[in-house]
mmCIF file of C-alpha atoms in Angstrom:
data_model
loop_
_atom_site.group_PDB
_atom_site.id
_atom_site.type_symbol
_atom_site.label_atom_id
_atom_site.label_comp_id
_atom_site.label_asym_id
_atom_site.label_seq_id
_atom_site.Cartn_x
_atom_site.Cartn_y
_atom_site.Cartn_z
ATOM 1 C CA UNK A 19 -35.794 -30.095 66.348
ATOM 2 C CA UNK A 20 -38.124 -32.972 67.665
ATOM 3 C CA UNK A 21 -37.633 -33.695 71.454
ATOM 4 C CA UNK A 22 -36.850 -37.188 72.292
ATOM 5 C CA UNK A 23 -39.317 -38.232 74.735
ATOM 6 C CA UNK A 24 -39.785 -41.893 76.611
ATOM 7 C CA UNK A 25 -42.721 -43.008 74.453
ATOM 8 C CA UNK A 26 -41.003 -41.880 71.168
ATOM 9 C CA UNK A 27 -37.844 -43.841 72.123
ATOM 10 C CA UNK A 28 -39.949 -46.850 72.754
ATOM 11 C CA UNK A 29 -41.480 -46.349 69.521
ATOM 12 C CA UNK A 30 -38.244 -46.175 67.535
ATOM 13 C CA UNK A 31 -36.640 -49.006 69.736
ATOM 14 C CA UNK A 32 -39.993 -51.249 68.564
ATOM 15 C CA UNK A 33 -39.700 -50.544 64.901
ATOM 16 C CA UNK A 34 -35.619 -51.351 64.967
ATOM 17 C CA UNK A 35 -36.881 -54.739 66.666
ATOM 18 C CA UNK A 36 -39.347 -55.328 63.915
ATOM 19 C CA UNK A 37 -36.707 -54.530 61.029
ATOM 20 C CA UNK A 38 -34.218 -56.658 62.779
ATOM 21 C CA UNK A 39 -37.190 -59.402 63.145
ATOM 22 C CA UNK A 40 -37.792 -58.961 59.544
ATOM 23 C CA UNK A 41 -34.162 -59.407 58.230
ATOM 24 C CA UNK A 42 -33.918 -62.359 60.402
ATOM 25 C CA UNK A 43 -37.137 -64.033 59.144
ATOM 26 C CA UNK A 44 -35.843 -63.416 55.449
ATOM 27 C CA UNK A 45 -32.742 -65.251 56.206
ATOM 28 C CA UNK A 46 -33.485 -68.061 58.231
ATOM 29 C CA UNK A 47 -37.392 -68.454 59.612
ATOM 30 C CA UNK A 48 -38.531 -68.874 56.320
ATOM 31 C CA UNK A 49 -36.673 -71.928 54.706
ATOM 32 C CA UNK A 50 -38.082 -73.740 51.881
ATOM 33 C CA UNK A 51 -40.872 -75.803 52.932
ATOM 34 C CA UNK A 52 -39.577 -79.079 51.182
ATOM 35 C CA UNK A 53 -36.092 -78.537 50.252
ATOM 36 C CA UNK A 54 -34.776 -80.290 47.180
ATOM 37 C CA UNK A 55 -31.588 -82.274 47.574
ATOM 38 C CA UNK A 56 -29.922 -83.238 44.251
ATOM 39 C CA UNK A 57 -27.795 -86.375 44.379
ATOM 40 C CA UNK A 58 -25.120 -87.656 42.128
ATOM 41 C CA UNK A 59 -25.374 -91.177 41.411
ATOM 42 C CA UNK A 60 -23.678 -92.933 38.356
ATOM 43 C CA UNK A 61 -26.632 -95.662 38.699
ATOM 44 C CA UNK A 62 -29.413 -92.948 39.054
ATOM 45 C CA UNK A 63 -32.072 -93.502 41.550
ATOM 46 C CA UNK A 64 -31.389 -97.043 41.651
ATOM 47 C CA UNK A 65 -27.820 -96.759 42.553
ATOM 48 C CA UNK A 66 -26.337 -97.231 46.457
ATOM 49 C CA UNK A 67 -25.692 -93.552 46.981
ATOM 50 C CA UNK A 68 -29.220 -92.543 46.063
ATOM 51 C CA UNK A 69 -30.754 -95.378 48.159
ATOM 52 C CA UNK A 70 -28.637 -94.377 51.159
ATOM 53 C CA UNK A 71 -29.836 -90.895 50.572
ATOM 54 C CA UNK A 72 -33.541 -92.204 51.044
ATOM 55 C CA UNK A 73 -32.638 -93.372 54.710
ATOM 56 C CA UNK A 74 -31.038 -90.075 55.308
ATOM 57 C CA UNK A 75 -34.392 -88.028 54.122
ATOM 58 C CA UNK A 76 -36.500 -90.100 56.726
ATOM 59 C CA UNK A 77 -34.054 -89.256 59.393
ATOM 60 C CA UNK A 78 -34.255 -85.645 58.511
ATOM 61 C CA UNK A 79 -38.204 -85.604 57.848
ATOM 62 C CA UNK A 80 -38.188 -87.154 61.516
ATOM 63 C CA UNK A 81 -36.271 -84.035 62.674
ATOM 64 C CA UNK A 82 -38.710 -81.444 61.042
ATOM 65 C CA UNK A 83 -36.992 -81.028 57.425
ATOM 66 C CA UNK A 84 -38.696 -83.149 54.718
ATOM 67 C CA UNK A 85 -36.697 -83.461 51.847
ATOM 68 C CA UNK A 86 -37.480 -83.921 48.038
ATOM 69 C CA UNK A 87 -34.713 -85.819 46.431
ATOM 70 C CA UNK A 88 -33.859 -85.695 42.613
ATOM 71 C CA UNK A 89 -31.196 -88.022 41.256
ATOM 72 C CA UNK A 90 -28.816 -87.116 38.376
ATOM 73 C CA UNK A 91 -26.408 -89.402 36.576
ATOM 74 C CA UNK A 92 -24.176 -86.504 35.376
ATOM 75 C CA UNK A 93 -22.603 -84.877 38.198
ATOM 76 C CA UNK A 94 -21.895 -81.608 36.316
ATOM 77 C CA UNK A 95 -25.706 -80.820 35.760
ATOM 78 C CA UNK A 96 -26.159 -81.546 39.176
ATOM 79 C CA UNK A 97 -23.839 -79.167 40.526
ATOM 80 C CA UNK A 98 -24.682 -76.480 37.854
ATOM 81 C CA UNK A 99 -28.684 -76.778 38.867
ATOM 82 C CA UNK A 100 -27.199 -76.360 42.587
ATOM 83 C CA UNK A 101 -25.469 -73.218 41.611
ATOM 84 C CA UNK A 102 -28.372 -71.720 39.766
ATOM 85 C CA UNK A 103 -30.913 -72.344 42.560
ATOM 86 C CA UNK A 104 -32.682 -74.960 41.197
ATOM 87 C CA UNK A 105 -31.276 -77.267 44.045
ATOM 88 C CA UNK A 106 -31.200 -76.196 47.588
ATOM 89 C CA UNK A 107 -28.629 -78.769 48.446
ATOM 90 C CA UNK A 108 -26.164 -81.108 46.596
ATOM 91 C CA UNK A 109 -24.742 -84.368 47.434
ATOM 92 C CA UNK A 110 -21.632 -84.922 44.849
ATOM 93 C CA UNK A 111 -18.196 -85.648 44.784
ATOM 94 C CA UNK A 112 -15.913 -83.479 46.384
ATOM 95 C CA UNK A 113 -14.419 -82.632 42.843
ATOM 96 C CA UNK A 114 -17.772 -80.914 42.316
ATOM 97 C CA UNK A 115 -18.372 -79.544 45.575
ATOM 98 C CA UNK A 116 -14.952 -77.672 45.854
ATOM 99 C CA UNK A 117 -16.538 -74.830 44.218
ATOM 100 C CA UNK A 118 -18.784 -74.176 46.980
ATOM 101 C CA UNK A 119 -16.247 -75.285 50.055
ATOM 102 C CA UNK A 120 -12.632 -75.628 48.995
ATOM 103 C CA UNK A 121 -11.700 -76.137 52.768
ATOM 104 C CA UNK A 122 -13.653 -79.547 53.553
ATOM 105 C CA UNK A 123 -12.814 -80.573 49.736
ATOM 106 C CA UNK A 124 -9.346 -80.560 50.649
ATOM 107 C CA UNK A 125 -9.789 -84.375 52.135
ATOM 108 C CA UNK A 126 -9.932 -85.321 48.186
ATOM 109 C CA UNK A 127 -6.327 -83.898 47.548
ATOM 110 C CA UNK A 128 -3.698 -86.004 46.355
ATOM 111 C CA UNK A 129 -2.043 -87.911 49.431
ATOM 112 C CA UNK A 130 -4.219 -86.109 52.070
ATOM 113 C CA UNK A 131 -4.949 -89.081 53.880
ATOM 114 C CA UNK A 132 -1.898 -91.284 53.149
ATOM 115 C CA UNK A 133 -0.131 -92.901 56.025
ATOM 116 C CA UNK A 134 3.282 -95.055 55.481
ATOM 117 C CA UNK A 135 4.745 -97.059 58.261
ATOM 118 C CA UNK A 136 7.873 -98.553 57.410
ATOM 119 C CA UNK A 137 7.363 -98.163 53.774
ATOM 120 C CA UNK A 138 3.952 -99.777 53.585
ATOM 121 C CA UNK A 139 0.583 -98.220 53.116
ATOM 122 C CA UNK A 140 -1.746 -98.285 56.295
ATOM 123 C CA UNK A 141 -4.983 -98.081 54.177
ATOM 124 C CA UNK A 142 -6.957 -98.505 57.549
ATOM 125 C CA UNK A 143 -5.035 -95.456 59.184
ATOM 126 C CA UNK A 144 -6.163 -93.301 55.730
ATOM 127 C CA UNK A 145 -9.890 -93.792 56.540
ATOM 128 C CA UNK A 146 -8.978 -92.635 60.169
ATOM 129 C CA UNK A 147 -7.735 -89.270 58.768
ATOM 130 C CA UNK A 148 -11.058 -88.704 57.107
ATOM 131 C CA UNK A 149 -12.952 -89.708 59.905
ATOM 132 C CA UNK A 150 -11.046 -87.358 62.267
ATOM 133 C CA UNK A 151 -11.594 -84.883 59.603
ATOM 134 C CA UNK A 152 -15.263 -85.506 59.870
ATOM 135 C CA UNK A 153 -15.534 -85.511 63.438
ATOM 136 C CA UNK A 154 -13.545 -82.048 63.780
ATOM 137 C CA UNK A 155 -16.192 -80.858 61.259
ATOM 138 C CA UNK A 156 -18.751 -81.936 63.532
ATOM 139 C CA UNK A 157 -17.265 -80.056 66.415
ATOM 140 C CA UNK A 158 -18.813 -76.745 67.868
ATOM 141 C CA UNK A 159 -15.721 -74.570 66.938
ATOM 142 C CA UNK A 160 -15.809 -75.796 63.193
ATOM 143 C CA UNK A 161 -17.601 -72.854 61.524
ATOM 144 C CA UNK A 162 -14.610 -71.737 59.659
ATOM 145 C CA UNK A 163 -14.272 -75.029 58.029
ATOM 146 C CA UNK A 164 -17.867 -75.922 56.998
ATOM 147 C CA UNK A 165 -19.406 -72.463 56.439
ATOM 148 C CA UNK A 166 -18.157 -70.538 53.210
ATOM 149 C CA UNK A 167 -20.251 -67.806 52.590
ATOM 150 C CA UNK A 168 -24.057 -68.985 51.971
ATOM 151 C CA UNK A 169 -22.948 -72.389 51.663
ATOM 152 C CA UNK A 170 -22.352 -75.031 54.423
ATOM 153 C CA UNK A 171 -21.124 -78.632 54.656
ATOM 154 C CA UNK A 172 -23.996 -80.786 55.631
ATOM 155 C CA UNK A 173 -22.154 -84.064 55.567
ATOM 156 C CA UNK A 174 -19.026 -86.150 54.419
ATOM 157 C CA UNK A 175 -19.073 -89.595 53.200
ATOM 158 C CA UNK A 176 -15.733 -91.608 52.716
ATOM 159 C CA UNK A 177 -16.612 -93.812 49.354
ATOM 160 C CA UNK A 178 -12.899 -95.257 49.424
ATOM 161 C CA UNK A 179 -9.369 -94.974 48.194
ATOM 162 C CA UNK A 180 -8.694 -94.323 44.583
ATOM 163 C CA UNK A 181 -6.542 -96.591 42.766
ATOM 164 C CA UNK A 182 -4.998 -96.478 39.335
ATOM 165 C CA UNK A 183 -5.998 -98.897 36.821
ATOM 166 C CA UNK A 184 -3.024 -99.467 34.400
ATOM 167 C CA UNK A 185 -2.849 -101.586 31.169
ATOM 168 C CA UNK A 186 0.832 -102.417 31.726
ATOM 169 C CA UNK A 187 1.933 -103.582 35.044
ATOM 170 C CA UNK A 188 5.299 -101.757 34.158
ATOM 171 C CA UNK A 189 3.804 -98.763 35.135
ATOM 172 C CA UNK A 190 4.742 -98.915 39.024
ATOM 173 C CA UNK A 191 6.738 -95.927 39.448
ATOM 174 C CA UNK A 192 6.153 -92.333 39.069
ATOM 175 C CA UNK A 193 8.869 -92.144 36.224
ATOM 176 C CA UNK A 194 7.139 -94.870 34.354
ATOM 177 C CA UNK A 195 4.006 -92.857 33.921
ATOM 178 C CA UNK A 196 6.261 -90.571 31.554
ATOM 179 C CA UNK A 197 4.784 -90.603 27.911
ATOM 180 C CA UNK A 198 1.524 -92.494 28.791
ATOM 181 C CA UNK A 199 -1.851 -91.203 28.496
ATOM 182 C CA UNK A 200 -3.801 -90.928 31.938
ATOM 183 C CA UNK A 201 -7.674 -90.031 32.046
ATOM 184 C CA UNK A 202 -8.330 -86.637 33.890
ATOM 185 C CA UNK A 203 -11.410 -85.291 34.586
ATOM 186 C CA UNK A 204 -11.769 -81.737 32.659
ATOM 187 C CA UNK A 205 -12.830 -79.605 35.398
ATOM 188 C CA UNK A 206 -10.346 -80.628 37.837
ATOM 189 C CA UNK A 207 -7.199 -79.047 37.367
ATOM 190 C CA UNK A 208 -5.438 -80.906 39.959
ATOM 191 C CA UNK A 209 -5.354 -84.069 38.009
ATOM 192 C CA UNK A 210 -4.006 -82.637 34.960
ATOM 193 C CA UNK A 211 -1.232 -80.682 36.753
ATOM 194 C CA UNK A 212 -0.143 -84.254 38.464
ATOM 195 C CA UNK A 213 -0.276 -85.981 35.224
ATOM 196 C CA UNK A 214 1.946 -83.339 33.300
ATOM 197 C CA UNK A 215 4.437 -83.205 36.454
ATOM 198 C CA UNK A 216 4.861 -86.979 35.550
ATOM 199 C CA UNK A 217 5.534 -86.276 32.311
ATOM 200 C CA UNK A 218 2.432 -88.000 30.889
ATOM 201 C CA UNK A 219 -0.319 -86.692 28.717
ATOM 202 C CA UNK A 220 -3.576 -85.924 30.507
ATOM 203 C CA UNK A 221 -7.077 -87.225 28.245
ATOM 204 C CA UNK A 222 -9.972 -85.308 29.012
ATOM 205 C CA UNK A 223 -13.000 -86.962 30.193
ATOM 206 C CA UNK A 224 -15.557 -86.685 32.736
ATOM 207 C CA UNK A 225 -17.130 -88.997 35.332
ATOM 208 C CA UNK A 226 -19.852 -90.060 32.584
ATOM 209 C CA UNK A 227 -17.276 -91.143 30.266
ATOM 210 C CA UNK A 228 -14.006 -92.034 31.564
ATOM 211 C CA UNK A 229 -14.560 -95.644 32.150
ATOM 212 C CA UNK A 230 -15.966 -95.962 28.378
ATOM 213 C CA UNK A 231 -12.566 -94.265 27.407
ATOM 214 C CA UNK A 232 -10.236 -96.393 29.342
ATOM 215 C CA UNK A 233 -11.951 -99.622 28.294
ATOM 216 C CA UNK A 234 -11.795 -98.583 24.583
ATOM 217 C CA UNK A 235 -8.202 -98.298 24.609
ATOM 218 C CA UNK A 236 -7.983 -94.500 24.499
ATOM 219 C CA UNK A 237 -5.737 -94.219 27.855
ATOM 220 C CA UNK A 238 -3.224 -95.915 29.573
ATOM 221 C CA UNK A 239 -4.432 -95.669 33.024
ATOM 222 C CA UNK A 240 -7.740 -94.337 34.735
ATOM 223 C CA UNK A 241 -8.389 -94.343 38.459
ATOM 224 C CA UNK A 242 -11.351 -94.896 40.748
ATOM 225 C CA UNK A 243 -12.704 -96.442 44.083
ATOM 226 C CA UNK A 244 -13.386 -99.949 44.144
ATOM 227 C CA UNK A 245 -16.872 -99.563 44.724
ATOM 228 C CA UNK A 246 -16.916 -98.107 41.018
ATOM 229 C CA UNK A 247 -14.985 -100.875 39.379
ATOM 230 C CA UNK A 248 -18.056 -103.244 38.947
ATOM 231 C CA UNK A 249 -20.516 -101.005 37.592
ATOM 232 C CA UNK A 250 -18.316 -99.289 35.305
ATOM 233 C CA UNK A 251 -16.681 -102.530 34.167
ATOM 234 C CA UNK A 252 -13.078 -100.866 34.396
ATOM 235 C CA UNK A 253 -11.459 -104.415 34.571
ATOM 236 C CA UNK A 254 -12.347 -104.690 31.071
ATOM 237 C CA UNK A 255 -10.083 -101.975 29.958
ATOM 238 C CA UNK A 256 -6.990 -103.527 31.576
ATOM 239 C CA UNK A 257 -6.276 -106.415 29.423
ATOM 240 C CA UNK A 258 -4.097 -109.223 29.949
ATOM 241 C CA UNK A 259 -0.921 -107.163 30.823
ATOM 242 C CA UNK A 260 -2.774 -104.717 33.521
ATOM 243 C CA UNK A 261 -3.264 -104.503 37.134
ATOM 244 C CA UNK A 262 -4.835 -102.486 39.673
ATOM 245 C CA UNK A 263 -2.222 -100.794 41.815
ATOM 246 C CA UNK A 264 -2.677 -101.150 45.827
ATOM 247 C CA UNK A 265 -1.757 -97.471 46.304
ATOM 248 C CA UNK A 266 -4.260 -95.029 47.229
ATOM 249 C CA UNK A 267 -3.667 -91.656 45.429
ATOM 250 C CA UNK A 268 -6.550 -90.260 47.673
ATOM 251 C CA UNK A 269 -9.399 -90.949 49.258
ATOM 252 C CA UNK A 270 -12.527 -89.747 47.682
ATOM 253 C CA UNK A 271 -15.610 -88.387 49.364
ATOM 254 C CA UNK A 272 -19.220 -87.432 48.559
ATOM 255 C CA UNK A 273 -19.884 -84.121 50.453
ATOM 256 C CA UNK A 274 -23.314 -82.725 51.151
ATOM 257 C CA UNK A 275 -23.500 -78.715 50.422
ATOM 258 C CA UNK A 276 -26.349 -76.996 51.391
ATOM 259 C CA UNK A 277 -27.579 -73.241 50.739
ATOM 260 C CA UNK A 278 -27.806 -72.096 54.229
ATOM 261 C CA UNK A 279 -30.398 -69.435 53.455
ATOM 262 C CA UNK A 280 -32.958 -72.255 52.589
ATOM 263 C CA UNK A 281 -32.667 -74.307 55.680
ATOM 264 C CA UNK A 282 -33.545 -73.845 59.202
ATOM 265 C CA UNK A 283 -30.463 -73.265 61.836
ATOM 266 C CA UNK A 284 -29.350 -76.410 63.115
ATOM 267 C CA UNK A 285 -30.045 -78.543 60.018
ATOM 268 C CA UNK A 286 -26.491 -78.622 58.885
ATOM 269 C CA UNK A 287 -25.322 -79.852 61.947
ATOM 270 C CA UNK A 288 -27.898 -82.601 62.410
ATOM 271 C CA UNK A 289 -27.386 -83.690 58.889
ATOM 272 C CA UNK A 290 -23.297 -83.920 59.539
ATOM 273 C CA UNK A 291 -23.964 -85.628 62.826
ATOM 274 C CA UNK A 292 -26.203 -88.205 60.767
ATOM 275 C CA UNK A 293 -23.340 -88.898 58.377
ATOM 276 C CA UNK A 294 -20.730 -89.646 60.792
ATOM 277 C CA UNK A 295 -23.155 -91.819 62.783
ATOM 278 C CA UNK A 296 -22.696 -93.894 59.455
ATOM 279 C CA UNK A 297 -19.170 -93.674 58.736
ATOM 280 C CA UNK A 298 -18.569 -97.458 59.514
ATOM 281 C CA UNK A 299 -21.516 -98.653 57.769
ATOM 282 C CA UNK A 300 -20.346 -96.938 54.403
ATOM 283 C CA UNK A 301 -16.623 -98.190 55.030
ATOM 284 C CA UNK A 302 -17.879 -101.435 55.579
ATOM 285 C CA UNK A 303 -19.529 -101.354 52.011
ATOM 286 C CA UNK A 304 -16.032 -99.885 50.515
ATOM 287 C CA UNK A 305 -14.050 -102.565 52.287
ATOM 288 C CA UNK A 306 -16.262 -105.217 51.163
ATOM 289 C CA UNK A 307 -16.077 -103.734 47.368
ATOM 290 C CA UNK A 308 -12.173 -103.977 47.570
ATOM 291 C CA UNK A 309 -12.108 -107.505 48.978
ATOM 292 C CA UNK A 310 -14.397 -108.764 46.086
ATOM 293 C CA UNK A 311 -11.942 -107.896 43.491
ATOM 294 C CA UNK A 312 -9.888 -110.842 42.420
ATOM 295 C CA UNK A 313 -6.742 -111.194 44.246
ATOM 296 C CA UNK A 314 -4.767 -111.780 40.928
ATOM 297 C CA UNK A 315 -5.630 -107.895 39.725
ATOM 298 C CA UNK A 316 -3.927 -106.404 42.426
ATOM 299 C CA UNK A 317 -0.506 -104.943 42.116
ATOM 300 C CA UNK A 318 1.708 -104.216 45.286
ATOM 301 C CA UNK A 319 4.165 -101.527 44.971
ATOM 302 C CA UNK A 320 7.590 -102.197 46.332
ATOM 303 C CA UNK A 321 9.098 -101.082 49.702
ATOM 304 C CA UNK A 322 11.280 -98.654 47.403
ATOM 305 C CA UNK A 323 8.584 -97.462 45.250
ATOM 306 C CA UNK A 324 5.917 -96.922 47.582
ATOM 307 C CA UNK A 325 7.807 -93.884 49.610
ATOM 308 C CA UNK A 326 8.425 -92.697 46.153
ATOM 309 C CA UNK A 327 5.001 -92.297 45.312
ATOM 310 C CA UNK A 328 4.399 -90.497 48.752
ATOM 311 C CA UNK A 329 6.927 -87.986 47.844
ATOM 312 C CA UNK A 330 5.646 -87.355 44.279
ATOM 313 C CA UNK A 331 2.229 -86.940 45.706
ATOM 314 C CA UNK A 332 3.335 -84.456 48.681
ATOM 315 C CA UNK A 333 5.431 -82.431 46.289
ATOM 316 C CA UNK A 334 2.581 -81.923 43.748
ATOM 317 C CA UNK A 335 0.116 -80.838 46.789
ATOM 318 C CA UNK A 336 2.342 -78.469 48.124
ATOM 319 C CA UNK A 337 2.697 -77.004 44.320
ATOM 320 C CA UNK A 338 -1.045 -77.226 43.934
ATOM 321 C CA UNK A 339 -1.363 -74.844 47.343
ATOM 322 C CA UNK A 340 1.047 -72.434 45.768
ATOM 323 C CA UNK A 341 -0.975 -72.540 42.514
ATOM 324 C CA UNK A 342 -4.461 -71.973 44.458
ATOM 325 C CA UNK A 343 -5.604 -74.983 43.397
ATOM 326 C CA UNK A 344 -5.867 -76.872 46.753
ATOM 327 C CA UNK A 345 -7.149 -75.013 49.652
ATOM 328 C CA UNK A 346 -4.450 -74.194 52.307
ATOM 329 C CA UNK A 347 -6.597 -74.150 55.491
ATOM 330 C CA UNK A 348 -8.087 -77.610 55.126
ATOM 331 C CA UNK A 349 -4.673 -79.055 53.711
ATOM 332 C CA UNK A 350 -3.134 -77.596 57.090
ATOM 333 C CA UNK A 351 -5.803 -79.692 58.992
ATOM 334 C CA UNK A 352 -5.206 -82.741 57.446
ATOM 335 C CA UNK A 353 -1.293 -82.508 57.908
ATOM 336 C CA UNK A 354 -2.139 -82.037 61.522
ATOM 337 C CA UNK A 355 -4.233 -84.833 61.753
ATOM 338 C CA UNK A 356 -1.882 -87.146 59.662
ATOM 339 C CA UNK A 357 0.925 -86.521 62.255
ATOM 340 C CA UNK A 358 -1.122 -86.735 65.192
ATOM 341 C CA UNK A 359 -2.062 -90.626 63.750
ATOM 342 C CA UNK A 360 1.558 -91.261 62.547
ATOM 343 C CA UNK A 361 4.006 -88.649 64.199
ATOM 344 C CA UNK A 362 7.011 -90.656 62.974
ATOM 345 C CA UNK A 363 6.426 -89.467 59.567
ATOM 346 C CA UNK A 364 9.494 -87.445 58.334
ATOM 347 C CA UNK A 365 6.627 -84.956 56.547
ATOM 348 C CA UNK A 366 5.905 -83.833 60.430
ATOM 349 C CA UNK A 367 9.262 -82.058 60.752
ATOM 350 C CA UNK A 368 8.830 -80.429 57.702
ATOM 351 C CA UNK A 369 6.919 -76.559 57.595
ATOM 352 C CA UNK A 370 4.960 -77.202 54.588
ATOM 353 C CA UNK A 371 1.438 -77.259 54.641
ATOM 354 C CA UNK A 372 1.242 -75.964 57.974
ATOM 355 C CA UNK A 373 3.218 -72.443 57.586
#
């Protein structure tokens, strides 16, 4: 048996330190020189989201991380390229980023940002739910939310409430949806579940063709944020008897997800802070898009039907948690935020979503 001497111990310790250093180098010290950020924008490189990402890339370059941007008009392809390592980061809607971080994507669950006061929707408070979630994701103890394996949330962008566009104004209660054809993204099981719960028929679509299907009369209802109405010409399919329901099914977000092994430590934190600092700027564009819709197209739900819709969304959300489609950790956080903003809501006395 070889004797252990101070000299051999020092040599062993040095070897272990070298090995540890090599592992650390492999994990973090050798990020991609110019990581590729793949950006989904329906309008491609000329779209508002891609242009906003150009400003973001300049800010990240100033902090030492130059980014190569690539635009995609097909969100599925962008997500697949990220999954297979052809992209180092992905900026897309939470419908697609849920596959990489289901916790933060819970912000886009049905009714997760819905605040009612005296039977009426408080639209501004809904955006405060998303802002507060983003602030929490930026806090020092947020790793359990933002880090999921090798993936990490590196930014959250509120792009507005999702409103239903209907071909018949009489579709103004959950019961009135029964028997109707409603567009649902084929990759999002939650949408199909909600539609079937209402007794309606899901019509498969994706983000590239749902507007054409609605405008061509293949469905009675579609849903989108106001910023998408003009580029998608959604009001065309509404017809003379249609309307836009001024009730938010959810607030949709873009989420930036990175492969942590391809970025230096601290990048994701700086990136999240950047997008949080631009929250109000993006929200102003959202509010402008909503204000620019003709007043005549809006349909306000009655004081009786608004709570009905809210309860319908709450029940669906709870069922989707139980089915494993929605993430319980993320929705637990969002309920706490809602009840902090509006503690008088009856849901705040219910154990669902927090137990």
